[in-house]
Coordinates of C-alpha atoms in Angstrom, one line a residue:
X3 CA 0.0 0.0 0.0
X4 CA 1.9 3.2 -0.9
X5 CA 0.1 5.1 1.8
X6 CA 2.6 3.1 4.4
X7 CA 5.9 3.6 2.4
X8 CA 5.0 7.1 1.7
X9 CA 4.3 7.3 5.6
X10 CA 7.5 5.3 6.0
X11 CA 9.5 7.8 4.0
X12 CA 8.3 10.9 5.3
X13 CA 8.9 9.5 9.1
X14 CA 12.3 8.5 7.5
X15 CA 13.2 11.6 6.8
X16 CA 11.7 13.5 9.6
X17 CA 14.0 11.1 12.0
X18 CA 17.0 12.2 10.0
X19 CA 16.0 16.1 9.9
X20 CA 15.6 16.0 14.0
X21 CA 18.4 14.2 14.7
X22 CA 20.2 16.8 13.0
X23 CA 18.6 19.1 14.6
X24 CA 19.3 17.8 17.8
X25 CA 23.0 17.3 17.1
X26 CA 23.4 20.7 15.5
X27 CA 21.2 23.2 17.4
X28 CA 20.0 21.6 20.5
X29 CA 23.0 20.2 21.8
X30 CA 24.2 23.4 23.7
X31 CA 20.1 24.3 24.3
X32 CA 19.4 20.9 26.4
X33 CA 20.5 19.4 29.2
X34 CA 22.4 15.8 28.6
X35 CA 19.4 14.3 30.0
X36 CA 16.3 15.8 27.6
X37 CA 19.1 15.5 24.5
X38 CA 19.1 11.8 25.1
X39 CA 15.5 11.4 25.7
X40 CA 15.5 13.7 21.9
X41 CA 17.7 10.7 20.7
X42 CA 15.8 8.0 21.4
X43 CA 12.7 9.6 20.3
X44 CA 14.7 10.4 16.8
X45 CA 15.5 6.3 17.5
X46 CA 12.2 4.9 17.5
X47 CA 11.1 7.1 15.0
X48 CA 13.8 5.7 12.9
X49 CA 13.2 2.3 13.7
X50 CA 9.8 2.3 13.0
X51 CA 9.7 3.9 9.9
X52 CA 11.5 1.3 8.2
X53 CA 9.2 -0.8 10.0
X54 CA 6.1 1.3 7.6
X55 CA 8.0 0.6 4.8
X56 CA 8.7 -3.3 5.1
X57 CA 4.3 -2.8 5.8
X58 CA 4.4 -1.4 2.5
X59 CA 6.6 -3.5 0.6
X60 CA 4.8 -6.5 2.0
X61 CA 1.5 -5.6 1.0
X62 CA 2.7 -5.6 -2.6
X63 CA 0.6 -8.4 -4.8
X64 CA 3.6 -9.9 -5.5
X65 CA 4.8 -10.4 -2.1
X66 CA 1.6 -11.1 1.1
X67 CA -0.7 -8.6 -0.7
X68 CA -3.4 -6.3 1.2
X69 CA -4.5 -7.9 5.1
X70 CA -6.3 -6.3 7.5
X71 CA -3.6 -7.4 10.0
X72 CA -0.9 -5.4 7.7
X73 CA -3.2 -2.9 7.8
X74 CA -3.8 -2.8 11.4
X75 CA 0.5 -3.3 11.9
X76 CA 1.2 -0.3 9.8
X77 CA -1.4 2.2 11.4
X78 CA -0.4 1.1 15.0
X79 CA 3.2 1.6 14.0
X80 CA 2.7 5.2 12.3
X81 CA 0.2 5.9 15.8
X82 CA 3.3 4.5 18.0
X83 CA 5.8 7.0 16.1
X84 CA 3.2 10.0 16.5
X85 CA 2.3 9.0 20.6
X86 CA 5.8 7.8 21.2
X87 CA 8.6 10.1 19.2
X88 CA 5.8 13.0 19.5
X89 CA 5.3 12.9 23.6
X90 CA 9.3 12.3 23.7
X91 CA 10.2 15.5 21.2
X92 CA 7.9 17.8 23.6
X93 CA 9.0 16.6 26.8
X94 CA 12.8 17.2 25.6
X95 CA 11.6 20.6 23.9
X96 CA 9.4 21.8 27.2
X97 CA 10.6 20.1 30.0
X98 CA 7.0 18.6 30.6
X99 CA 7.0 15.8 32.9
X100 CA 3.2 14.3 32.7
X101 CA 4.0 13.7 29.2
X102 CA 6.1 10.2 30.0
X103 CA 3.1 9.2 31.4
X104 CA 1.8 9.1 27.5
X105 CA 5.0 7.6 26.1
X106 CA 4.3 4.2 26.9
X107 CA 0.8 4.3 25.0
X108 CA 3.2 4.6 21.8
X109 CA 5.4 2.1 23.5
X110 CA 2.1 -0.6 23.2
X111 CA 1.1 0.6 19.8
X112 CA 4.4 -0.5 18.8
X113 CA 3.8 -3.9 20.0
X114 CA 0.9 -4.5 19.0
X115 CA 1.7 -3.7 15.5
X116 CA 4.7 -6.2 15.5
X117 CA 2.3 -8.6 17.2
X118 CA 0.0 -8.1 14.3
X119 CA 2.7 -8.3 11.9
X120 CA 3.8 -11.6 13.2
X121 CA 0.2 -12.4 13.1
X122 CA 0.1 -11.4 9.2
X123 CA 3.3 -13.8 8.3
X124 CA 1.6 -16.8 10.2
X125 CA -1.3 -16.1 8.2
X126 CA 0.2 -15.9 5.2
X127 CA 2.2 -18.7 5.4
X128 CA -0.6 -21.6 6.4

């Protein structure tokens, strides 16, 4: 579905763009504590949206095709990256505590779409 590897690729690049930016511009504006949290947020961001692009790729006719459980992986992993990375980049930015306490919701949407890409390949494969 292009939708997830254009998601995939935007994310992609977003992730590179604020990990520069952290690097570059933030490193003498944060403490060493909110600059790693910035990493890790750039991480997961990262990490994930080459997880929205193997979605994509996968649901390619030629490969598993279209499945409601690829579907359902790559808009929990694109919800994970906005709940997760977004909750991390404003705590770093404002200092906000409360907002860890929304982190992990990402945190589960990120399982759960691994869960129900794991779900898709058993599928696929009986």
């Amino acid at each position: 579905m292009p939708f997830f590897i254009i998601a995939g690729a935007v994310n992609a690049a977003i992730a590179v763009a604020f990990g520069a930016f952290g690097a570059h511009a933030l490193k003498e504006k944060l403490s060493e504590h909110y600059l790693a949290i910035w990493e890790t947020a750039v991480q997961y961001q990262m990490f994930h949206a080459i997880g929205l692009l193997a979605v994509g790729i996968l649901m390619s006719s030629s490969l598993m095709g279209p499945s409601t459980q690829l579907t359902w992986a790559g808009y929990l992993l694109l919800a994970g990256i906005i709940i997760f990375s977004g909750s991390l980049y404003v705590l770093s930015l404002s200092g906000i505590g409360i907002l860890g306490a929304i982190t992990p919701i990402g945190g589960v949407a990120f399982i759960v779409g691994w869960i129900m890409l794991i779900i898709a390949a058993i599928k696929f494969g009986k």
